[in-house]
PDB file of C-alpha atoms in Angstrom:
ATOM      1  CA  MET A   1       2.105  -3.723 -18.171  1.00 83.00           C
ATOM      2  CA  GLY A   2       1.934  -7.466 -18.888  1.00 91.00           C
ATOM      3  CA  VAL A   3      -0.569  -9.351 -16.824  1.00 95.00           C
ATOM      4  CA  LEU A   4      -0.966 -13.351 -16.397  1.00 96.00           C
ATOM      5  CA  ILE A   5      -4.258 -14.678 -15.073  1.00 97.00           C
ATOM      6  CA  VAL A   6      -4.049 -17.577 -12.598  1.00 96.00           C
ATOM      7  CA  ASP A   7      -7.318 -19.149 -11.771  1.00 96.00           C
ATOM      8  CA  ASP A   8      -8.953 -22.449 -11.762  1.00 95.00           C
ATOM      9  CA  GLU A   9     -12.353 -21.217 -13.072  1.00 95.00           C
ATOM     10  CA  PRO A  10     -12.693 -20.554 -16.630  1.00 96.00           C
ATOM     11  CA  LEU A  11     -15.543 -17.979 -16.045  1.00 95.00           C
ATOM     12  CA  ALA A  12     -13.447 -15.938 -13.371  1.00 95.00           C
ATOM     13  CA  ARG A  13     -10.494 -15.996 -15.945  1.00 96.00           C
ATOM     14  CA  ALA A  14     -12.532 -14.826 -18.986  1.00 96.00           C
ATOM     15  CA  ARG A  15     -14.206 -12.097 -16.628  1.00 96.00           C
ATOM     16  CA  LEU A  16     -10.760 -10.573 -15.817  1.00 97.00           C
ATOM     17  CA  ALA A  17      -9.701 -10.790 -19.199  1.00 96.00           C
ATOM     18  CA  ARG A  18     -12.597  -8.824 -20.619  1.00 96.00           C
ATOM     19  CA  GLN A  19     -11.894  -6.402 -18.296  1.00 96.00           C
ATOM     20  CA  LEU A  20      -8.347  -5.886 -18.965  1.00 95.00           C
ATOM     21  CA  GLN A  21      -9.582  -4.815 -22.478  1.00 94.00           C
ATOM     22  CA  SER A  22     -10.868  -1.892 -21.092  1.00 93.00           C
ATOM     23  CA  ILE A  23      -7.785  -0.693 -18.851  1.00 92.00           C
ATOM     24  CA  ASP A  24      -5.238   1.445 -20.430  1.00 88.00           C
ATOM     25  CA  GLY A  25      -1.469   0.177 -20.328  1.00 85.00           C
ATOM     26  CA  CYS A  26      -2.593  -3.522 -19.546  1.00 90.00           C
ATOM     27  CA  GLN A  27      -1.946  -6.495 -21.843  1.00 92.00           C
ATOM     28  CA  LEU A  28      -3.157 -10.061 -21.177  1.00 94.00           C
ATOM     29  CA  LEU A  29       0.224 -12.251 -21.735  1.00 93.00           C
ATOM     30  CA  GLY A  30      -1.670 -15.446 -20.728  1.00 95.00           C
ATOM     31  CA  GLU A  31      -3.791 -17.718 -18.279  1.00 96.00           C
ATOM     32  CA  ALA A  32      -2.978 -20.705 -16.107  1.00 95.00           C
ATOM     33  CA  ALA A  33      -5.651 -22.776 -14.153  1.00 95.00           C
ATOM     34  CA  ASP A  34      -3.058 -24.328 -11.642  1.00 93.00           C
ATOM     35  CA  GLY A  35       0.144 -23.422  -9.751  1.00 92.00           C
ATOM     36  CA  GLU A  36       2.496 -25.368 -12.088  1.00 91.00           C
ATOM     37  CA  SER A  37       1.139 -23.836 -15.354  1.00 93.00           C
ATOM     38  CA  ALA A  38       1.849 -20.598 -13.652  1.00 94.00           C
ATOM     39  CA  LEU A  39       5.277 -21.108 -12.848  1.00 92.00           C
ATOM     40  CA  GLN A  40       5.995 -22.400 -16.168  1.00 91.00           C
ATOM     41  CA  GLN A  41       4.369 -19.090 -18.191  1.00 92.00           C
ATOM     42  CA  LEU A  42       6.193 -17.124 -15.179  1.00 88.00           C
ATOM     43  CA  ASP A  43       9.227 -18.002 -16.807  1.00 84.00           C
ATOM     44  CA  SER A  44       8.457 -17.962 -20.437  1.00 87.00           C
ATOM     45  CA  LEU A  45       6.330 -14.590 -20.086  1.00 89.00           C
ATOM     46  CA  ASP A  46       7.849 -12.875 -17.580  1.00 87.00           C
ATOM     47  CA  PRO A  47       4.735 -10.755 -16.447  1.00 90.00           C
ATOM     48  CA  ASP A  48       4.864  -7.345 -14.568  1.00 88.00           C
ATOM     49  CA  LEU A  49       1.556  -8.534 -12.781  1.00 91.00           C
ATOM     50  CA  LEU A  50      -0.338 -11.580 -11.647  1.00 94.00           C
ATOM     51  CA  LEU A  51      -3.971 -11.885 -11.123  1.00 96.00           C
ATOM     52  CA  LEU A  52      -3.847 -14.582  -8.759  1.00 94.00           C
ATOM     53  CA  ASP A  53      -6.869 -16.930  -7.050  1.00 94.00           C
ATOM     54  CA  ILE A  54      -6.235 -18.490  -3.802  1.00 90.00           C
ATOM     55  CA  GLU A  55      -8.395 -21.593  -3.820  1.00 90.00           C
ATOM     56  CA  MET A  56      -7.073 -23.725  -6.397  1.00 90.00           C
ATOM     57  CA  PRO A  57      -6.463 -27.403  -6.895  1.00 85.00           C
ATOM     58  CA  GLY A  58      -2.765 -28.419  -6.067  1.00 84.00           C
ATOM     59  CA  GLU A  59      -0.716 -25.560  -4.628  1.00 85.00           C
ATOM     60  CA  ASN A  60      -3.043 -22.821  -3.500  1.00 89.00           C
ATOM     61  CA  GLY A  61      -2.333 -19.203  -4.614  1.00 89.00           C
ATOM     62  CA  LEU A  62      -0.611 -18.242  -0.840  1.00 88.00           C
ATOM     63  CA  GLN A  63       1.904 -20.820  -1.656  1.00 90.00           C
ATOM     64  CA  LEU A  64       2.569 -19.875  -5.131  1.00 91.00           C
ATOM     65  CA  ALA A  65       2.553 -16.390  -4.136  1.00 89.00           C
ATOM     66  CA  THR A  66       5.359 -17.103  -1.696  1.00 88.00           C
ATOM     67  CA  GLN A  67       7.317 -18.717  -4.012  1.00 89.00           C
ATOM     68  CA  ILE A  68       7.107 -16.072  -6.718  1.00 88.00           C
ATOM     69  CA  THR A  69       7.937 -13.258  -4.352  1.00 83.00           C
ATOM     70  CA  ASN A  70      11.180 -15.181  -3.277  1.00 79.00           C
ATOM     71  CA  ARG A  71      12.192 -14.886  -6.725  1.00 79.00           C
ATOM     72  CA  PRO A  72      14.673 -12.378  -7.964  1.00 73.00           C
ATOM     73  CA  ASN A  73      12.727  -9.365  -9.463  1.00 76.00           C
ATOM     74  CA  PRO A  74       9.076 -10.672  -8.845  1.00 84.00           C
ATOM     75  CA  PRO A  75       5.912  -9.407 -10.359  1.00 88.00           C
ATOM     76  CA  ALA A  76       3.394  -7.813  -8.647  1.00 88.00           C
ATOM     77  CA  ILE A  77       0.412  -9.780  -7.165  1.00 91.00           C
ATOM     78  CA  ILE A  78      -3.286  -8.967  -6.768  1.00 92.00           C
ATOM     79  CA  PHE A  79      -5.084 -11.734  -5.244  1.00 90.00           C
ATOM     80  CA  CYS A  80      -8.889 -12.084  -6.666  1.00 92.00           C
ATOM     81  CA  THR A  81     -10.652 -14.543  -4.196  1.00 88.00           C
ATOM     82  CA  ALA A  82     -14.172 -15.257  -3.074  1.00 86.00           C
ATOM     83  CA  HIS A  83     -13.009 -15.544   0.438  1.00 78.00           C
ATOM     84  CA  ASP A  84     -12.294 -12.516   2.678  1.00 75.00           C
ATOM     85  CA  GLU A  85     -10.720 -14.453   5.476  1.00 71.00           C
ATOM     86  CA  PHE A  86      -7.316 -14.691   3.535  1.00 70.00           C
ATOM     87  CA  ALA A  87      -6.984 -10.986   3.736  1.00 66.00           C
ATOM     88  CA  LEU A  88      -4.224 -11.176   6.528  1.00 63.00           C
ATOM     89  CA  PRO A  89      -2.138 -14.374   5.026  1.00 66.00           C
ATOM     90  CA  ALA A  90      -2.152 -12.691   1.989  1.00 64.00           C
ATOM     91  CA  PHE A  91      -0.806  -9.287   3.325  1.00 60.00           C
ATOM     92  CA  ALA A  92       1.799 -11.461   4.869  1.00 63.00           C
ATOM     93  CA  VAL A  93       2.768 -12.261   1.320  1.00 68.00           C
ATOM     94  CA  ALA A  94       3.094  -8.758   0.472  1.00 58.00           C
ATOM     95  CA  PRO A  95       0.272  -8.673  -2.416  1.00 64.00           C
ATOM     96  CA  SER A  96       0.219  -5.344  -4.600  1.00 78.00           C
ATOM     97  CA  GLY A  97      -3.802  -5.834  -4.065  1.00 82.00           C
ATOM     98  CA  TYR A  98      -6.456  -8.119  -2.524  1.00 85.00           C
ATOM     99  CA  LEU A  99      -9.946  -7.976  -4.443  1.00 88.00           C
ATOM    100  CA  LEU A 100     -13.148  -9.910  -3.554  1.00 89.00           C
ATOM    101  CA  LYS A 101     -15.023 -11.711  -6.187  1.00 90.00           C
ATOM    102  CA  PRO A 102     -16.820 -10.886  -8.143  1.00 91.00           C
ATOM    103  CA  VAL A 103     -14.282  -8.383  -9.220  1.00 92.00           C
ATOM    104  CA  SER A 104     -15.968  -5.011 -10.506  1.00 93.00           C
ATOM    105  CA  LEU A 105     -13.917  -3.000 -13.260  1.00 94.00           C
ATOM    106  CA  GLU A 106     -13.487   0.167 -11.080  1.00 91.00           C
ATOM    107  CA  GLN A 107     -11.851  -1.926  -8.441  1.00 90.00           C
ATOM    108  CA  LEU A 108      -9.491  -3.875 -10.708  1.00 93.00           C
ATOM    109  CA  ALA A 109      -8.369  -0.732 -12.451  1.00 92.00           C
ATOM    110  CA  GLN A 110      -7.564   0.994  -9.207  1.00 87.00           C
ATOM    111  CA  ALA A 111      -5.275  -2.306  -7.801  1.00 87.00           C
ATOM    112  CA  ILE A 112      -3.366  -2.286 -11.203  1.00 88.00           C
ATOM    113  CA  ALA A 113      -2.861   1.462 -10.946  1.00 84.00           C
ATOM    114  CA  GLN A 114      -1.285   1.016  -7.391  1.00 79.00           C
ATOM    115  CA  ALA A 115       0.599  -2.174  -8.527  1.00 78.00           C
ATOM    116  CA  ARG A 116       2.010  -0.137 -11.304  1.00 75.00           C
ATOM    117  CA  ARG A 117       3.844   1.827  -8.404  1.00 61.00           C
ATOM    118  CA  LEU A 118       5.580  -1.524  -7.546  1.00 48.00           C
ATOM    119  CA  SER A 119       6.824  -2.593 -11.110  1.00 48.00           C
ATOM    120  CA  LYS A 120       9.717  -4.576 -11.194  1.00 49.00           C
ATOM    121  CA  PRO A 121      11.930  -1.811 -12.517  1.00 43.00           C
ATOM    122  CA  GLN A 122      10.762   0.133  -9.382  1.00 45.00           C
ATOM    123  CA  LEU A 123      11.549  -3.003  -7.130  1.00 45.00           C
ATOM    124  CA  LEU A 124      15.251  -3.027  -8.564  1.00 47.00           C
ATOM    125  CA  GLN A 125      15.462   0.504  -7.731  1.00 44.00           C
ATOM    126  CA  THR A 126      14.349  -0.006  -4.254  1.00 43.00           C
ATOM    127  CA  ARG A 127      16.480  -2.843  -3.631  1.00 42.00           C
ATOM    128  CA  SER A 128      19.497  -0.941  -4.746  1.00 44.00           C
ATOM    129  CA  ASP A 129      18.740   1.975  -3.018  1.00 45.00           C
ATOM    130  CA  ASP A 130      21.312   1.661   0.231  1.00 39.00           C
ATOM    131  CA  SER A 131      19.513   4.389   2.164  1.00 41.00           C
ATOM    132  CA  GLN A 132      15.966   2.567   1.928  1.00 44.00           C
ATOM    133  CA  SER A 133      16.319   1.172   5.370  1.00 42.00           C
ATOM    134  CA  ILE A 134      16.834   4.802   6.522  1.00 40.00           C
ATOM    135  CA  ARG A 135      14.132   6.129   4.842  1.00 52.00           C
ATOM    136  CA  GLY A 136      11.716   3.499   5.671  1.00 65.00           C
ATOM    137  CA  ARG A 137       9.019   1.837   3.679  1.00 80.00           C
ATOM    138  CA  ARG A 138       7.909   4.157   0.410  1.00 84.00           C
ATOM    139  CA  GLN A 139       4.465   2.704   0.487  1.00 85.00           C
ATOM    140  CA  ILE A 140       1.946   1.696   3.494  1.00 88.00           C
ATOM    141  CA  LYS A 141      -0.495  -1.190   3.464  1.00 82.00           C
ATOM    142  CA  ALA A 142      -3.815  -0.804   4.809  1.00 82.00           C
ATOM    143  CA  VAL A 143      -5.971  -3.769   4.846  1.00 72.00           C
ATOM    144  CA  SER A 144      -9.863  -3.719   5.215  1.00 64.00           C
ATOM    145  CA  ARG A 145     -12.439  -5.981   3.723  1.00 61.00           C
ATOM    146  CA  ARG A 146     -12.514  -3.725   0.754  1.00 61.00           C
ATOM    147  CA  GLY A 147      -9.095  -4.959   0.082  1.00 68.00           C
ATOM    148  CA  VAL A 148      -5.453  -3.635   0.143  1.00 72.00           C
ATOM    149  CA  GLN A 149      -4.993   0.097  -0.239  1.00 78.00           C
ATOM    150  CA  LEU A 150      -1.322   1.071  -0.804  1.00 83.00           C
ATOM    151  CA  LEU A 151      -0.598   4.594   0.442  1.00 88.00           C
ATOM    152  CA  ASN A 152       2.636   6.461  -0.503  1.00 89.00           C
ATOM    153  CA  VAL A 153       4.307   7.591   2.334  1.00 92.00           C
ATOM    154  CA  ASP A 154       5.249  11.106   0.050  1.00 91.00           C
ATOM    155  CA  ASP A 155       1.379  11.724   0.005  1.00 93.00           C
ATOM    156  CA  ILE A 156       0.940  11.491   3.615  1.00 95.00           C
ATOM    157  CA  ARG A 157       0.495  14.827   5.801  1.00 96.00           C
ATOM    158  CA  CYS A 158      -0.038  13.683   9.044  1.00 97.00           C
ATOM    159  CA  PHE A 159      -0.725  10.283  11.300  1.00 97.00           C
ATOM    160  CA  ILE A 160      -3.066  11.080  13.913  1.00 96.00           C
ATOM    161  CA  ALA A 161      -3.961   8.479  16.934  1.00 93.00           C
ATOM    162  CA  GLU A 162      -7.594   8.113  17.538  1.00 89.00           C
ATOM    163  CA  ASP A 163      -8.643   5.573  20.084  1.00 80.00           C
ATOM    164  CA  LYS A 164      -7.243   2.018  19.153  1.00 80.00           C
ATOM    165  CA  TYR A 165      -6.271   3.299  15.650  1.00 87.00           C
ATOM    166  CA  VAL A 166      -3.991   5.568  13.827  1.00 93.00           C
ATOM    167  CA  ILE A 167      -5.262   7.641  10.679  1.00 94.00           C
ATOM    168  CA  ALA A 168      -3.240   8.511   8.060  1.00 95.00           C
ATOM    169  CA  HIS A 169      -4.286  12.151   6.168  1.00 95.00           C
ATOM    170  CA  HIS A 170      -2.926  12.126   2.731  1.00 94.00           C
ATOM    171  CA  SER A 171      -3.798  13.643  -0.788  1.00 89.00           C
ATOM    172  CA  GLY A 172      -6.661  11.093  -1.315  1.00 85.00           C
ATOM    173  CA  GLY A 173      -8.498  11.513   2.244  1.00 89.00           C
ATOM    174  CA  GLU A 174      -7.858   9.502   5.276  1.00 90.00           C
ATOM    175  CA  THR A 175      -7.153   5.634   6.138  1.00 90.00           C
ATOM    176  CA  VAL A 176      -7.328   3.796   9.248  1.00 90.00           C
ATOM    177  CA  LEU A 177      -3.724   2.075   9.980  1.00 90.00           C
ATOM    178  CA  ASP A 178      -3.424  -1.241  12.251  1.00 83.00           C
ATOM    179  CA  GLU A 179      -0.325   0.307  13.287  1.00 86.00           C
ATOM    180  CA  SER A 180       1.031   2.252  16.150  1.00 88.00           C
ATOM    181  CA  LEU A 181       1.866   6.064  16.212  1.00 90.00           C
ATOM    182  CA  LYS A 182       5.141   4.789  18.185  1.00 89.00           C
ATOM    183  CA  GLU A 183       6.282   2.339  15.320  1.00 88.00           C
ATOM    184  CA  LEU A 184       5.533   4.804  12.675  1.00 91.00           C
ATOM    185  CA  GLU A 185       7.808   7.565  14.371  1.00 90.00           C
ATOM    186  CA  ALA A 186      10.620   5.146  14.954  1.00 87.00           C
ATOM    187  CA  GLU A 187      10.532   4.173  11.116  1.00 88.00           C
ATOM    188  CA  PHE A 188       9.869   7.642   9.670  1.00 90.00           C
ATOM    189  CA  GLY A 189      11.248   9.962  12.158  1.00 86.00           C
ATOM    190  CA  GLU A 190      13.524  11.607   9.622  1.00 85.00           C
ATOM    191  CA  ARG A 191      10.768  12.650   7.856  1.00 90.00           C
ATOM    192  CA  PHE A 192       7.746  13.151  10.129  1.00 94.00           C
ATOM    193  CA  VAL A 193       8.041  15.228  13.404  1.00 94.00           C
ATOM    194  CA  ARG A 194       6.571  14.654  16.846  1.00 94.00           C
ATOM    195  CA  VAL A 195       3.924  17.511  17.497  1.00 94.00           C
ATOM    196  CA  HIS A 196       1.760  15.963  19.965  1.00 94.00           C
ATOM    197  CA  ARG A 197       1.544  12.842  21.946  1.00 93.00           C
ATOM    198  CA  SER A 198      -1.293  12.074  19.596  1.00 95.00           C
ATOM    199  CA  ALA A 199      -0.041  13.421  16.134  1.00 96.00           C
ATOM    200  CA  ILE A 200       3.278  13.315  13.971  1.00 96.00           C
ATOM    201  CA  VAL A 201       3.322  15.356  11.019  1.00 97.00           C
ATOM    202  CA  ALA A 202       5.398  15.446   7.644  1.00 95.00           C
ATOM    203  CA  ARG A 203       8.164  18.081   7.832  1.00 93.00           C
ATOM    204  CA  GLU A 204       7.915  19.229   4.101  1.00 92.00           C
ATOM    205  CA  PHE A 205       4.242  19.932   4.457  1.00 94.00           C
ATOM    206  CA  ILE A 206       4.263  22.181   7.455  1.00 95.00           C
ATOM    207  CA  THR A 207       3.220  25.712   6.486  1.00 94.00           C
ATOM    208  CA  GLY A 208       2.578  27.329   9.952  1.00 93.00           C
ATOM    209  CA  LEU A 209       1.191  27.517  13.282  1.00 94.00           C
ATOM    210  CA  LYS A 210      -2.432  28.239  14.265  1.00 92.00           C
ATOM    211  CA  LYS A 211      -4.017  29.728  17.168  1.00 90.00           C
ATOM    212  CA  SER A 212      -6.472  27.156  18.348  1.00 79.00           C
ATOM    213  CA  GLY A 213      -8.240  27.749  21.778  1.00 80.00           C
ATOM    214  CA  ASP A 214      -5.591  27.812  24.260  1.00 83.00           C
ATOM    215  CA  GLY A 215      -3.119  26.403  22.053  1.00 90.00           C
ATOM    216  CA  TYR A 216      -1.701  26.086  18.502  1.00 94.00           C
ATOM    217  CA  GLY A 217      -1.947  23.555  15.566  1.00 94.00           C
ATOM    218  CA  VAL A 218       0.169  23.085  12.832  1.00 95.00           C
ATOM    219  CA  THR A 219      -1.138  23.767   9.339  1.00 95.00           C
ATOM    220  CA  LEU A 220       0.022  21.766   6.553  1.00 95.00           C
ATOM    221  CA  SER A 221      -0.320  21.965   2.745  1.00 94.00           C
ATOM    222  CA  GLY A 222      -3.192  19.964   0.809  1.00 92.00           C
ATOM    223  CA  CYS A 223      -4.473  18.902   4.292  1.00 94.00           C
ATOM    224  CA  ALA A 224      -7.620  20.449   6.049  1.00 93.00           C
ATOM    225  CA  GLN A 225      -6.459  18.564   9.229  1.00 93.00           C
ATOM    226  CA  VAL A 226      -4.890  21.032  12.028  1.00 94.00           C
ATOM    227  CA  PRO A 227      -2.995  18.339  14.418  1.00 95.00           C
ATOM    228  CA  PRO A 228      -2.623  19.919  17.611  1.00 94.00           C
ATOM    229  CA  VAL A 229       0.850  21.259  19.018  1.00 94.00           C
ATOM    230  CA  SER A 230       1.413  20.216  22.783  1.00 92.00           C
ATOM    231  CA  ARG A 231       2.600  22.942  24.991  1.00 90.00           C
ATOM    232  CA  ARG A 232       5.830  20.667  25.617  1.00 89.00           C
ATOM    233  CA  LEU A 233       6.543  20.419  21.969  1.00 91.00           C
ATOM    234  CA  LEU A 234       5.608  23.961  21.064  1.00 91.00           C
ATOM    235  CA  ALA A 235       9.536  25.416  21.354  1.00 89.00           C
ATOM    236  CA  GLY A 236      10.788  22.631  18.890  1.00 88.00           C
ATOM    237  CA  VAL A 237       7.995  23.204  16.297  1.00 90.00           C
ATOM    238  CA  LYS A 238       8.362  27.093  16.144  1.00 90.00           C
ATOM    239  CA  SER A 239      12.679  26.222  16.020  1.00 87.00           C
ATOM    240  CA  LEU A 240      11.581  23.971  13.012  1.00 87.00           C
ATOM    241  CA  LEU A 241       9.554  26.610  11.402  1.00 88.00           C
ATOM    242  CA  THR A 242      12.439  29.134  11.895  1.00 86.00           C
ATOM    243  CA  GLU A 243      14.717  26.696  10.208  1.00 81.00           C
ATOM    244  CA  MET A 244      12.524  26.195   7.263  1.00 79.00           C
ATOM    245  CA  ALA A 245      12.053  29.995   6.723  1.00 67.00           C
TER     246      ALA A 245
END
């Protein structure tokens, strides 16, 4: 994975360059101290990934990222910044990660591992897939003070609404999302089924029904969570299990 570091601070660039040496499958292609230089090297080096600062002289990282993402076959972008207040604006530009300085090797390695899933060949495949709009996103982004986490929809077992939030239960644990259950159901209705007013579950992971108090819950492979099934929807869930048998 070819990497271009864009940061106006030489020490910050040097730190990231040292860390990249410890991450398998990464090659440092070049460094840039401002947006103009970054765009020039982008054309000549054709990197797969940018490690991009936000506050720089001249054009800032958000403006640069907007230009880059509007290009055909853009590289993945991981923002590396000392300011957490840019998380939401950065999220709007669709970065592959958002890390706060000083960036640790563990954080960088994890963000790069996530960014690999958004490499340019994969983006090309996504754009050429005419059914993508039907299936919805392949990944969901969750923004927190720790950065941006990308969740593969294929790994999500269920979405559970709790208070004002929705929790995605997936192969790696649990993640809080800032999206409504209604929106998620509308987007992923072909892959997830409503079992309760507070829960939708992935059809492919359903393994059965489990008696729970006066009602039932859905058992899911690879997930300890047992979402409740409402009485109104129980017949539909039983019918689905019959079809899957």
